[in-house]
mmCIF file of C-alpha atoms and ligand atoms in Angstrom:
data_model
loop_
_atom_site.group_PDB
_atom_site.id
_atom_site.type_symbol
_atom_site.label_atom_id
_atom_site.label_comp_id
_atom_site.label_asym_id
_atom_site.label_seq_id
_atom_site.Cartn_x
_atom_site.Cartn_y
_atom_site.Cartn_z
ATOM 1 C CA MET A 247 10.726 17.633 20.484
ATOM 2 C CA TYR A 248 8.681 16.027 17.726
ATOM 3 C CA TYR A 249 5.201 14.781 16.913
ATOM 4 C CA VAL A 250 3.953 11.209 16.962
ATOM 5 C CA ALA A 251 0.561 9.773 16.127
ATOM 6 C CA GLN A 252 -1.876 8.720 18.823
ATOM 7 C CA VAL A 253 -5.173 6.919 18.312
ATOM 8 C CA ILE A 254 -8.263 8.379 20.006
ATOM 9 C CA ARG A 255 -9.450 5.023 21.195
ATOM 10 C CA ASP A 256 -13.053 5.904 22.052
ATOM 11 C CA GLU A 257 -13.558 7.264 18.544
ATOM 12 C CA CYS A 258 -11.753 4.504 16.658
ATOM 13 C CA THR A 259 -13.688 1.664 18.354
ATOM 14 C CA LYS A 260 -16.891 3.009 16.763
ATOM 15 C CA TYR A 261 -15.693 1.761 13.391
ATOM 16 C CA ASN A 262 -14.464 -1.615 12.234
ATOM 17 C CA CYS A 263 -11.793 0.078 10.186
ATOM 18 C CA LYS A 264 -7.993 -0.658 10.139
ATOM 19 C CA GLN A 265 -7.442 1.616 7.106
ATOM 20 C CA CYS A 266 -4.661 3.713 8.647
ATOM 21 C CA THR A 267 -2.747 0.535 9.531
ATOM 22 C CA LEU A 268 -2.451 -0.204 5.814
ATOM 23 C CA PHE A 269 -1.359 3.272 4.774
ATOM 24 C CA CYS A 270 1.215 4.016 7.461
ATOM 25 C CA PRO A 271 4.507 3.756 5.543
ATOM 26 C CA GLU A 272 6.429 2.270 8.468
ATOM 27 C CA PRO A 273 6.443 -1.455 9.256
ATOM 28 C CA ASN A 274 4.674 -2.681 12.415
ATOM 29 C CA THR A 275 4.052 0.874 13.610
ATOM 30 C CA LEU A 276 0.296 1.308 13.374
ATOM 31 C CA MET A 277 -1.392 -1.947 14.372
ATOM 32 C CA TYR A 278 -4.907 -3.085 15.242
ATOM 33 C CA THR A 279 -6.273 -5.062 18.177
ATOM 34 C CA ASP A 280 -9.434 -7.150 17.846
ATOM 35 C CA GLU A 281 -9.680 -7.439 21.626
ATOM 36 C CA THR A 282 -10.672 -3.825 22.190
ATOM 37 C CA HIS A 283 -11.342 -2.960 18.518
ATOM 38 C CA HIS A 284 -9.085 -0.031 17.781
ATOM 39 C CA ALA A 285 -5.830 0.846 16.100
ATOM 40 C CA TYR A 286 -2.755 1.623 18.233
ATOM 41 C CA VAL A 287 0.622 3.237 17.560
ATOM 42 C CA LEU A 288 3.994 1.824 18.541
ATOM 43 C CA THR A 289 5.289 5.278 19.272
ATOM 44 C CA GLU A 290 8.990 4.496 19.220
ATOM 45 C CA ARG A 291 8.656 3.439 15.566
ATOM 46 C CA CYS A 292 6.496 6.375 14.444
ATOM 47 C CA LYS A 293 8.274 8.895 12.192
ATOM 48 C CA GLY A 294 5.539 11.500 12.614
ATOM 49 C CA CYS A 295 4.638 11.769 8.933
ATOM 50 C CA ALA A 296 0.910 12.286 9.713
ATOM 51 C CA LEU A 297 -0.281 10.206 6.760
ATOM 52 C CA CYS A 298 -2.533 8.302 9.159
ATOM 53 C CA VAL A 299 -4.275 11.560 10.041
ATOM 54 C CA TYR A 300 -4.761 12.308 6.331
ATOM 55 C CA VAL A 301 -6.346 8.860 5.861
ATOM 56 C CA CYS A 302 -8.551 8.988 8.951
ATOM 57 C CA SER A 303 -9.622 12.641 8.867
ATOM 58 C CA ASN A 304 -9.380 13.766 5.233
ATOM 59 C CA LEU A 305 -10.374 10.565 3.417
ATOM 60 C CA LEU A 306 -12.610 8.787 5.938
ATOM 61 C CA LYS A 307 -13.865 11.775 8.005
ATOM 62 C CA ARG A 308 -13.446 9.723 11.177
ATOM 63 C CA ASP A 309 -11.085 11.995 13.126
ATOM 64 C CA SER A 310 -9.880 9.128 15.305
ATOM 65 C CA ILE A 311 -6.125 9.712 15.249
ATOM 66 C CA GLU A 312 -4.123 12.835 16.005
ATOM 67 C CA MET A 313 -0.567 14.089 16.223
ATOM 68 C CA VAL A 314 0.731 14.842 19.726
ATOM 69 C CA TYR A 315 4.086 15.903 21.150
ATOM 70 C CA ALA A 316 6.053 12.768 21.868
ATOM 71 C CA GLU A 317 6.542 13.925 25.470
ATOM 72 C CA ASN A 318 2.809 14.347 25.961
ATOM 73 C CA ARG A 319 1.700 11.041 24.531
ATOM 74 C CA ASP A 320 -0.176 8.515 26.554
ATOM 75 C CA VAL A 321 2.443 5.926 27.491
ATOM 76 C CA ALA A 322 0.264 3.060 26.267
ATOM 77 C CA GLY A 323 -0.140 4.854 22.947
ATOM 78 C CA VAL A 324 -3.916 4.985 23.427
ATOM 79 C CA ARG A 325 -6.252 6.912 25.617
ATOM 80 C CA MET B 208 16.921 -20.732 2.972
ATOM 81 C CA SER B 209 13.851 -22.041 4.686
ATOM 82 C CA PHE B 210 11.453 -21.094 7.420
ATOM 83 C CA ASN B 211 13.571 -23.199 9.789
ATOM 84 C CA ILE B 212 16.207 -20.493 9.686
ATOM 85 C CA PHE B 213 13.938 -18.425 11.945
ATOM 86 C CA LYS B 214 13.337 -21.178 14.480
ATOM 87 C CA ILE B 215 15.032 -20.185 17.703
ATOM 88 C CA ASN B 216 16.613 -22.619 20.114
ATOM 89 C CA GLU B 217 14.191 -22.699 23.063
ATOM 90 C CA ASP B 218 17.016 -22.322 25.605
ATOM 91 C CA LEU B 219 18.177 -19.100 23.941
ATOM 92 C CA LYS B 220 14.782 -17.529 23.334
ATOM 93 C CA GLU B 221 14.823 -15.352 26.443
ATOM 94 C CA PHE B 222 18.012 -13.647 25.226
ATOM 95 C CA MET B 223 16.792 -12.912 21.703
ATOM 96 C CA PRO B 224 15.531 -9.456 20.649
ATOM 97 C CA PRO B 225 11.707 -9.428 20.583
ATOM 98 C CA GLU B 226 11.676 -8.617 16.855
ATOM 99 C CA ILE B 227 13.502 -11.877 16.105
ATOM 100 C CA VAL B 228 11.146 -13.890 18.305
ATOM 101 C CA ASP B 229 8.223 -12.189 16.549
ATOM 102 C CA LEU B 230 9.619 -13.306 13.191
ATOM 103 C CA GLU B 231 9.204 -16.897 14.292
ATOM 104 C CA GLU B 232 5.915 -16.488 16.116
ATOM 105 C CA LYS B 233 3.976 -13.705 14.416
ATOM 106 C CA ALA B 234 5.170 -13.513 10.812
ATOM 107 C CA THR B 235 3.132 -15.220 8.100
ATOM 108 C CA TRP B 236 5.079 -18.144 6.640
ATOM 109 C CA GLY B 237 4.014 -21.174 4.656
ATOM 110 C CA ASN B 238 0.737 -19.655 3.507
ATOM 111 C CA PRO B 239 0.463 -18.587 -0.147
ATOM 112 C CA LYS B 240 -2.774 -16.789 0.717
ATOM 113 C CA ARG B 241 -0.905 -14.293 2.887
ATOM 114 C CA GLY B 242 -1.501 -10.691 1.869
ATOM 115 C CA VAL B 243 -1.827 -7.066 2.904
ATOM 116 C CA MET B 244 -4.760 -7.808 5.205
ATOM 117 C CA ASP B 245 -2.244 -9.498 7.534
ATOM 118 C CA LEU B 246 -0.512 -6.141 8.052
ATOM 119 C CA PRO B 247 -2.624 -4.851 10.986
ATOM 120 C CA TYR B 248 -1.793 -7.971 13.045
ATOM 121 C CA SER B 249 1.319 -9.824 11.926
ATOM 122 C CA LYS B 250 5.065 -9.296 12.211
ATOM 123 C CA GLU B 251 6.214 -7.893 8.890
ATOM 124 C CA LEU B 252 9.283 -9.201 7.092
ATOM 125 C CA LEU B 253 10.685 -5.696 7.382
ATOM 126 C CA GLU B 254 12.199 -3.709 10.236
ATOM 127 C CA GLU B 255 12.735 -0.015 10.917
ATOM 128 C CA HIS B 256 14.732 1.692 8.162
ATOM 129 C CA SER B 257 15.977 5.141 7.235
ATOM 130 C CA LEU B 258 13.733 6.249 4.350
ATOM 131 C CA CYS B 259 12.183 9.712 4.765
ATOM 132 C CA ALA B 260 9.033 10.029 6.886
ATOM 133 C CA GLY B 261 6.041 9.467 4.617
ATOM 134 C CA CYS B 262 8.049 8.060 1.673
ATOM 135 C CA PRO B 263 5.719 6.047 -0.603
ATOM 136 C CA GLU B 264 8.581 3.613 -1.288
ATOM 137 C CA SER B 265 8.274 2.499 2.344
ATOM 138 C CA ALA B 266 4.605 1.673 1.879
ATOM 139 C CA ALA B 267 5.395 -0.172 -1.365
ATOM 140 C CA PHE B 268 7.886 -2.371 0.489
ATOM 141 C CA ARG B 269 5.259 -3.257 3.091
ATOM 142 C CA TYR B 270 2.733 -4.312 0.437
ATOM 143 C CA ILE B 271 5.201 -6.279 -1.667
ATOM 144 C CA LEU B 272 6.708 -8.185 1.257
ATOM 145 C CA ALA B 273 3.248 -8.957 2.655
ATOM 146 C CA SER B 274 2.135 -10.318 -0.733
ATOM 147 C CA LEU B 275 4.986 -12.695 -1.632
ATOM 148 C CA PRO B 276 3.331 -16.089 -2.010
ATOM 149 C CA ASN B 277 6.459 -17.990 -1.049
ATOM 150 C CA PRO B 278 8.703 -15.720 1.080
ATOM 151 C CA GLU B 279 10.771 -18.533 2.553
ATOM 152 C CA GLU B 280 11.924 -19.466 -0.972
ATOM 153 C CA THR B 281 12.172 -15.974 -2.450
ATOM 154 C CA ILE B 282 15.374 -14.139 -3.326
ATOM 155 C CA ILE B 283 15.181 -10.408 -3.929
ATOM 156 C CA VAL B 284 17.890 -8.664 -5.930
ATOM 157 C CA ASN B 285 18.242 -4.926 -5.534
ATOM 158 C CA SER B 286 20.316 -2.074 -6.822
ATOM 159 C CA THR B 287 21.707 1.104 -5.295
ATOM 160 C CA GLY B 288 19.316 3.932 -4.518
ATOM 161 C CA CYS B 289 16.882 4.814 -1.761
ATOM 162 C CA THR B 290 15.523 1.262 -1.973
ATOM 163 C CA SER B 291 18.891 -0.140 -0.963
ATOM 164 C CA LEU B 292 18.609 1.608 2.425
ATOM 165 C CA VAL B 293 15.749 -0.776 3.199
ATOM 166 C CA PHE B 294 17.323 -4.058 2.126
ATOM 167 C CA PRO B 295 19.467 -4.686 5.219
ATOM 168 C CA HIS B 296 16.211 -4.622 7.220
ATOM 169 C CA ILE B 297 14.386 -7.278 5.207
ATOM 170 C CA ALA B 298 14.134 -10.719 6.828
ATOM 171 C CA LEU B 299 14.574 -12.591 3.542
ATOM 172 C CA HIS B 300 17.441 -13.555 1.324
ATOM 173 C CA THR B 301 18.406 -10.378 -0.534
ATOM 174 C CA VAL B 302 21.333 -9.568 -2.819
ATOM 175 C CA HIS B 303 22.631 -6.050 -3.356
ATOM 176 C CA SER B 304 24.080 -5.947 -6.847
ATOM 177 C CA LEU B 305 26.293 -3.326 -8.440
ATOM 178 C CA PHE B 306 24.163 -0.415 -9.624
ATOM 179 C CA GLY B 307 22.454 -1.390 -12.868
ATOM 180 C CA ASN B 308 23.449 -5.065 -12.850
ATOM 181 C CA GLN B 309 20.389 -6.272 -10.956
ATOM 182 C CA ASN B 310 18.629 -8.110 -13.789
ATOM 183 C CA ALA B 311 21.812 -9.888 -14.866
ATOM 184 C CA ILE B 312 22.463 -11.044 -11.295
ATOM 185 C CA ALA B 313 18.856 -12.174 -10.880
ATOM 186 C CA SER B 314 18.950 -14.094 -14.167
ATOM 187 C CA GLY B 315 22.045 -15.969 -13.049
ATOM 188 C CA ILE B 316 20.604 -16.739 -9.621
ATOM 189 C CA LYS B 317 17.352 -18.027 -11.111
ATOM 190 C CA ARG B 318 19.159 -20.286 -13.593
ATOM 191 C CA VAL B 319 21.456 -21.755 -10.951
ATOM 192 C CA LEU B 320 18.583 -22.336 -8.524
ATOM 193 C CA GLU B 321 16.572 -24.165 -11.184
ATOM 194 C CA TRP B 322 19.558 -26.377 -11.828
ATOM 195 C CA ARG B 323 20.506 -26.891 -8.178
ATOM 196 C CA PHE B 324 16.970 -27.319 -6.753
ATOM 197 C CA PRO B 325 14.879 -28.727 -9.617
ATOM 198 C CA ASP B 326 12.143 -29.925 -7.238
ATOM 199 C CA LYS B 327 11.691 -26.638 -5.407
ATOM 200 C CA VAL B 328 9.801 -23.492 -6.329
ATOM 201 C CA LYS B 329 12.165 -20.519 -5.985
ATOM 202 C CA ASP B 330 10.975 -17.025 -6.858
ATOM 203 C CA VAL B 331 13.560 -14.468 -7.926
ATOM 204 C CA ILE B 332 12.483 -10.840 -7.872
ATOM 205 C CA VAL B 333 14.312 -7.677 -8.885
ATOM 206 C CA LEU B 334 13.431 -4.505 -7.039
ATOM 207 C CA ALA B 335 15.171 -1.320 -8.151
ATOM 208 C CA GLY B 336 14.665 2.390 -8.799
ATOM 209 C CA ASP B 337 13.964 4.079 -12.118
ATOM 210 C CA GLY B 338 17.573 5.149 -12.600
ATOM 211 C CA ALA B 339 18.763 1.597 -12.046
ATOM 212 C CA THR B 340 16.076 -0.032 -14.200
ATOM 213 C CA VAL B 341 15.788 2.340 -17.136
ATOM 214 C CA ASP B 342 19.073 4.295 -17.325
ATOM 215 C CA ILE B 343 22.210 2.662 -16.034
ATOM 216 C CA GLY B 344 20.760 -0.877 -15.983
ATOM 217 C CA LEU B 345 18.636 -0.710 -19.143
ATOM 218 C CA ASP B 346 20.909 -3.129 -20.989
ATOM 219 C CA CYS B 347 20.585 -5.825 -18.313
ATOM 220 C CA THR B 348 16.860 -5.129 -17.829
ATOM 221 C CA LEU B 349 16.093 -5.628 -21.516
ATOM 222 C CA GLN B 350 18.443 -8.578 -21.985
ATOM 223 C CA SER B 351 16.614 -10.434 -19.229
ATOM 224 C CA PHE B 352 13.351 -9.784 -21.089
ATOM 225 C CA PHE B 353 14.744 -10.781 -24.506
ATOM 226 C CA ARG B 354 16.183 -13.987 -23.054
ATOM 227 C CA GLN B 355 12.905 -14.926 -21.351
ATOM 228 C CA GLU B 356 14.390 -15.174 -17.873
ATOM 229 C CA LYS B 357 11.789 -16.388 -15.396
ATOM 230 C CA ILE B 358 12.095 -13.447 -13.019
ATOM 231 C CA THR B 359 9.832 -10.609 -11.881
ATOM 232 C CA THR B 360 11.190 -7.067 -12.251
ATOM 233 C CA ILE B 361 9.649 -4.372 -10.075
ATOM 234 C CA CYS B 362 10.596 -0.748 -10.750
ATOM 235 C CA PHE B 363 10.066 1.877 -8.057
ATOM 236 C CA ASP B 364 9.515 4.885 -10.277
ATOM 237 C CA ASN B 365 10.000 8.089 -8.295
ATOM 238 C CA GLU B 366 10.938 9.904 -11.524
ATOM 239 C CA VAL B 367 14.337 11.010 -10.215
ATOM 240 C CA TYR B 368 17.710 9.884 -8.892
ATOM 241 C CA ALA B 369 16.623 10.492 -5.325
ATOM 242 C CA ASN B 370 19.439 8.899 -3.388
ATOM 243 C CA THR B 371 22.063 11.128 -5.003
ATOM 244 C CA GLY B 372 20.129 14.344 -4.459
ATOM 245 C CA GLY B 373 17.910 14.951 -7.481
ATOM 246 C CA GLN B 374 19.272 14.328 -10.987
ATOM 247 C CA GLU B 375 16.845 13.690 -13.856
ATOM 248 C CA SER B 376 16.335 10.102 -14.994
ATOM 249 C CA GLY B 377 14.896 8.535 -18.145
ATOM 250 C CA LEU B 378 11.610 8.360 -16.274
ATOM 251 C CA THR B 379 11.516 12.029 -15.276
ATOM 252 C CA VAL B 380 8.699 13.874 -17.005
ATOM 253 C CA LYS B 381 9.668 16.311 -19.785
ATOM 254 C CA GLY B 382 10.244 19.823 -18.509
ATOM 255 C CA HIS B 383 10.629 18.854 -14.865
ATOM 256 C CA VAL B 384 13.257 20.827 -12.938
ATOM 257 C CA PHE B 385 15.272 19.209 -10.151
ATOM 258 C CA LYS B 386 18.025 20.561 -7.917
ATOM 259 C CA MET B 387 20.619 19.013 -10.210
ATOM 260 C CA ALA B 388 18.631 19.367 -13.445
ATOM 261 C CA PRO B 389 18.162 23.149 -13.386
ATOM 262 C CA LYS B 390 17.279 23.609 -17.066
ATOM 263 C CA GLY B 391 14.423 21.122 -16.953
ATOM 264 C CA LYS B 392 14.358 17.778 -18.726
ATOM 265 C CA GLN B 393 14.553 18.062 -22.510
ATOM 266 C CA TRP B 394 13.078 14.677 -23.478
ATOM 267 C CA ASP B 395 9.940 12.639 -22.869
ATOM 268 C CA LYS B 396 9.514 10.078 -20.121
ATOM 269 C CA VAL B 397 10.615 6.640 -21.393
ATOM 270 C CA PRO B 398 7.510 4.399 -21.817
ATOM 271 C CA ILE B 399 9.269 1.435 -20.231
ATOM 272 C CA TRP B 400 6.019 -0.509 -19.635
ATOM 273 C CA GLN B 401 5.463 -0.535 -23.416
ATOM 274 C CA ILE B 402 9.104 -1.439 -24.070
ATOM 275 C CA ALA B 403 8.680 -4.333 -21.600
ATOM 276 C CA ILE B 404 5.759 -5.653 -23.667
ATOM 277 C CA ASP B 405 7.663 -5.292 -26.936
ATOM 278 C CA SER B 406 10.713 -6.994 -25.400
ATOM 279 C CA GLY B 407 8.891 -10.170 -24.392
ATOM 280 C CA CYS B 408 7.411 -9.728 -20.921
ATOM 281 C CA HIS B 409 4.376 -11.942 -20.384
ATOM 282 C CA TYR B 410 2.754 -9.814 -17.724
ATOM 283 C CA VAL B 411 3.129 -6.043 -17.349
ATOM 284 C CA ALA B 412 1.336 -3.720 -14.937
ATOM 285 C CA ARG B 413 1.629 0.003 -14.248
ATOM 286 C CA LEU B 414 0.087 1.574 -11.152
ATOM 287 C CA THR B 415 0.708 3.733 -8.117
ATOM 288 C CA VAL B 416 0.864 2.234 -4.630
ATOM 289 C CA SER B 417 -2.287 4.051 -3.478
ATOM 290 C CA SER B 418 -4.233 0.774 -3.227
ATOM 291 C CA PRO B 419 -2.553 -1.933 -1.117
ATOM 292 C CA LYS B 420 -4.924 -4.642 -2.364
ATOM 293 C CA LYS B 421 -4.272 -3.789 -5.991
ATOM 294 C CA VAL B 422 -0.522 -3.950 -5.395
ATOM 295 C CA GLU B 423 -0.988 -7.368 -3.761
ATOM 296 C CA LYS B 424 -2.941 -8.721 -6.725
ATOM 297 C CA VAL B 425 -0.452 -7.421 -9.291
ATOM 298 C CA ILE B 426 2.571 -8.744 -7.399
ATOM 299 C CA LYS B 427 1.045 -12.205 -7.014
ATOM 300 C CA GLN B 428 0.084 -12.353 -10.689
ATOM 301 C CA ALA B 429 3.548 -11.224 -11.773
ATOM 302 C CA ILE B 430 5.271 -13.814 -9.584
ATOM 303 C CA TYR B 431 3.054 -16.728 -10.639
ATOM 304 C CA VAL B 432 3.488 -15.907 -14.323
ATOM 305 C CA ALA B 433 7.279 -15.532 -13.981
ATOM 306 C CA ARG B 434 7.456 -18.934 -12.271
ATOM 307 C CA GLU B 435 5.837 -20.769 -15.145
ATOM 308 C CA VAL B 436 6.081 -18.683 -18.291
ATOM 309 C CA GLY B 437 8.755 -15.992 -18.484
ATOM 310 C CA PRO B 438 9.713 -12.427 -17.520
ATOM 311 C CA THR B 439 7.177 -10.112 -15.897
ATOM 312 C CA TYR B 440 7.394 -6.380 -15.200
ATOM 313 C CA VAL B 441 5.657 -4.244 -12.571
ATOM 314 C CA HIS B 442 5.940 -0.456 -12.730
ATOM 315 C CA LEU B 443 5.053 1.304 -9.470
ATOM 316 C CA TYR B 444 4.804 5.065 -9.084
ATOM 317 C CA THR B 445 6.302 5.857 -5.678
ATOM 318 C CA PRO B 446 6.789 9.642 -5.779
ATOM 319 C CA CYS B 447 9.851 11.092 -4.063
ATOM 320 C CA ILE B 448 8.040 13.564 -1.822
ATOM 321 C CA LEU B 449 11.351 15.122 -0.801
ATOM 322 C CA GLU B 450 12.554 15.993 -4.308
ATOM 323 C CA ILE B 451 9.185 17.217 -5.603
ATOM 324 C CA GLY B 452 8.704 19.417 -2.571
ATOM 325 C CA LEU B 453 5.749 17.734 -0.888
ATOM 326 C CA ASN B 454 5.102 17.352 2.830
ATOM 327 C CA SER B 455 5.430 14.008 4.571
ATOM 328 C CA ASP B 456 1.640 13.474 4.557
ATOM 329 C CA ASP B 457 1.180 14.354 0.850
ATOM 330 C CA GLY B 458 2.412 11.192 -0.883
ATOM 331 C CA LEU B 459 -0.908 9.352 -0.899
ATOM 332 C CA GLU B 460 -2.782 12.349 -2.264
ATOM 333 C CA GLU B 461 -0.197 12.731 -5.049
ATOM 334 C CA MET B 462 -0.672 9.064 -6.003
ATOM 335 C CA ARG B 463 -4.470 9.292 -5.860
ATOM 336 C CA ARG B 464 -4.288 12.288 -8.186
ATOM 337 C CA THR B 465 -2.055 10.540 -10.712
ATOM 338 C CA ASP B 466 -4.220 7.370 -10.510
ATOM 339 C CA LYS B 467 -6.647 9.303 -12.668
ATOM 340 C CA GLU B 468 -4.093 10.454 -15.244
ATOM 341 C CA ARG B 469 -0.449 9.531 -15.879
ATOM 342 C CA PHE B 470 -0.511 6.372 -13.774
ATOM 343 C CA LYS B 471 -3.976 5.125 -14.603
ATOM 344 C CA PHE B 472 -3.980 1.384 -13.951
ATOM 345 C CA PHE B 473 -2.659 -0.468 -16.982
ATOM 346 C CA GLU B 474 -2.245 -4.216 -17.345
ATOM 347 C CA TYR B 475 -1.082 -6.475 -20.170
ATOM 348 C CA MET B 476 -0.806 -10.255 -20.326
ATOM 349 C CA THR B 477 -0.088 -12.856 -22.980
ATOM 350 C CA ASP B 478 -2.418 -15.836 -23.479
ATOM 351 C CA GLU B 479 -0.015 -18.083 -21.561
ATOM 352 C CA ALA B 480 -0.024 -15.616 -18.670
ATOM 353 C CA LYS B 481 -3.810 -15.427 -18.758
ATOM 354 C CA GLU B 482 -4.022 -19.201 -18.394
ATOM 355 C CA VAL B 483 -1.756 -19.167 -15.312
ATOM 356 C CA ILE B 484 -3.634 -16.281 -13.691
ATOM 357 C CA GLN B 485 -7.004 -17.909 -14.354
ATOM 358 C CA ARG B 486 -5.805 -21.183 -12.826
ATOM 359 C CA LYS B 487 -4.372 -19.453 -9.741
ATOM 360 C CA LYS B 488 -7.643 -17.581 -9.307
ATOM 361 C CA GLU B 489 -9.549 -20.873 -9.427
ATOM 362 C CA GLU B 490 -7.160 -22.243 -6.803
ATOM 363 C CA GLY B 491 -8.031 -19.250 -4.623
ATOM 364 C CA LEU B 492 -4.439 -17.974 -4.645
ATOM 365 C CA ILE B 493 -5.136 -14.580 -6.245
HETATM 366 C C1 LIG C 278 27.905 1.985 -10.722
HETATM 367 C C2 LIG C 278 27.346 3.129 -9.941
HETATM 368 N N1 LIG C 278 27.091 4.293 -10.554
HETATM 369 C C3 LIG C 278 26.568 5.320 -9.878
HETATM 370 C C4 LIG C 278 26.256 5.184 -8.548
HETATM 371 C C5 LIG C 278 25.708 6.364 -7.777
HETATM 372 N N2 LIG C 278 24.302 6.252 -7.465
HETATM 373 C C6 LIG C 278 23.872 5.786 -6.278
HETATM 374 S S1 LIG C 278 22.214 5.831 -6.082
HETATM 375 C C7 LIG C 278 22.049 6.509 -7.623
HETATM 376 C C8 LIG C 278 20.692 6.902 -8.143
HETATM 377 C C9 LIG C 278 19.602 5.951 -7.886
HETATM 378 O O1 LIG C 278 18.465 6.354 -8.588
HETATM 379 P P1 LIG C 278 17.252 5.386 -8.718
HETATM 380 O O2 LIG C 278 17.658 4.082 -9.283
HETATM 381 O O3 LIG C 278 16.162 6.089 -9.446
HETATM 382 O O4 LIG C 278 16.818 5.096 -7.200
HETATM 383 P P2 LIG C 278 16.210 6.138 -6.122
HETATM 384 O O5 LIG C 278 17.321 6.589 -5.251
HETATM 385 O O6 LIG C 278 15.553 7.235 -6.859
HETATM 386 O O7 LIG C 278 15.201 5.306 -5.355
HETATM 387 C C10 LIG C 278 23.280 6.666 -8.271
HETATM 388 C C11 LIG C 278 23.464 7.233 -9.608
HETATM 389 C C12 LIG C 278 26.550 3.968 -7.918
HETATM 390 N N3 LIG C 278 26.286 3.752 -6.624
HETATM 391 N N4 LIG C 278 27.099 2.947 -8.629
HETATM 392 S S1 LIG C 279 -8.329 5.165 10.074
HETATM 393 FE FE1 LIG C 279 -9.132 6.124 11.943
HETATM 394 S S2 LIG C 279 -10.997 4.990 12.436
HETATM 395 FE FE2 LIG C 279 -9.820 3.756 10.969
HETATM 396 S S3 LIG C 279 -8.596 2.383 12.261
HETATM 397 FE FE3 LIG C 279 -7.339 4.190 11.845
HETATM 398 S S4 LIG C 279 -7.705 5.569 13.578
HETATM 399 FE FE4 LIG C 279 -9.343 4.037 13.588
HETATM 400 S S1 LIG C 280 2.529 9.524 11.765
HETATM 401 FE FE1 LIG C 280 3.241 8.331 9.963
HETATM 402 S S2 LIG C 280 4.691 6.832 10.841
HETATM 403 FE FE2 LIG C 280 3.471 7.633 12.558
HETATM 404 S S3 LIG C 280 1.769 6.181 12.762
HETATM 405 FE FE3 LIG C 280 1.038 7.858 11.442
HETATM 406 S S4 LIG C 280 1.422 7.131 9.356
HETATM 407 FE FE4 LIG C 280 2.653 5.854 10.736
HETATM 408 S S1 LIG C 281 14.691 10.912 -0.914
HETATM 409 FE FE1 LIG C 281 12.655 10.568 -1.835
HETATM 410 S S2 LIG C 281 12.603 8.396 -2.489
HETATM 411 FE FE2 LIG C 281 14.333 8.678 -1.054
HETATM 412 S S3 LIG C 281 13.514 8.132 0.976
HETATM 413 FE FE3 LIG C 281 13.281 10.365 0.762
HETATM 414 S S4 LIG C 281 11.224 10.665 -0.118
HETATM 415 FE FE4 LIG C 281 11.767 8.512 -0.401
HETATM 416 MG MG1 LIG C 282 14.508 7.043 -8.653
#
């Protein structure tokens, strides 16, 4: 049982941001789609470090990404 | 090595792992203007690796690999350490040298490539930890500077021998205690960025990896200057969160804190380097 990141899609689309995608330490793990304008997590690559939450909540005050139990995540990685 | 190495036979494509297909279709090749702003969309030249969750070295790898102006013709030489756990997962030509020998190996590779492919631009980059660069490999590091080898040396300074469990290095700060340095370090941190200037480097920069765009700019400048003028040195603070007792989400905060003090951005360039950088800026490449 471990945590992974999950983007809160309805919140993230309010901003044209992408910041967390740059600060996630893992390659091709936190990506961005211009089609629906939000970041998304490739859960199987996520190491659960929570740096994305630090960037989004602590630095940017946008609260658009959260840590969830891997078992409870939305299968598409977004919700 | 060329981009063609990643071109997959159409008949075999359906059997290839998706990451390999992505390397052909979604990685950024043949574009010297590539950079960290490709990261949210493109296939990176890096795959999953075993560094600790939240390790700033991982982020540094992403920025450096995204910023190489000429990845298809770049050879990266590395040494042993946490960095070497990443090298098997890089989609470029890399060479793992004996610990400490990295700058000697890179010098030889660069010289042979210049002789063998006089019409091609080949970038040779060294990427190694602080122990490899400043302790065990100091001789080779400095000799490559003295001899004006046209290579870029990047040091991942985490201020410790991380891969072997926490011994002090020349770049550990005075007084710091590690698991295997229980009395605390007795001497000052080696000012290797200053030694690099005194030893003949034409471009030197010292920074943390808290700003991806700044890392991109520095890496591009260092590579362009090394191509035309001589040795360049980039010193990156990539704290070992494990050995200094931080949580996995603390690395960025630690770097942002030290951005204002010990690792305040510092840059040096000779007149020849300035000319190259100015020209590349005018060409829109930096
Ligand atoms: C010739 C040789 N001596 C010693 C070692 C053992 N060794 C492996 S990694 C390492 C420390 C690496 O420290 P550093 O270069 O700072 O990289 P880090 O792991 O901190 O990223 C040492 C001493 C080795 N592999 N080869
Ligand atoms: S930092 Fe937050 S708002 Fe910005 S892209 Fe990431 S999840 Fe969205
Ligand atoms: S928890 Fe860490 S590894 Fe996972 S998406 Fe966030 S920053 Fe990336
Ligand atoms: S031991 Fe330190 S430097 Fe090595 S991967 Fe872990 S956090 Fe990074
Ligand atoms: Mg080290």
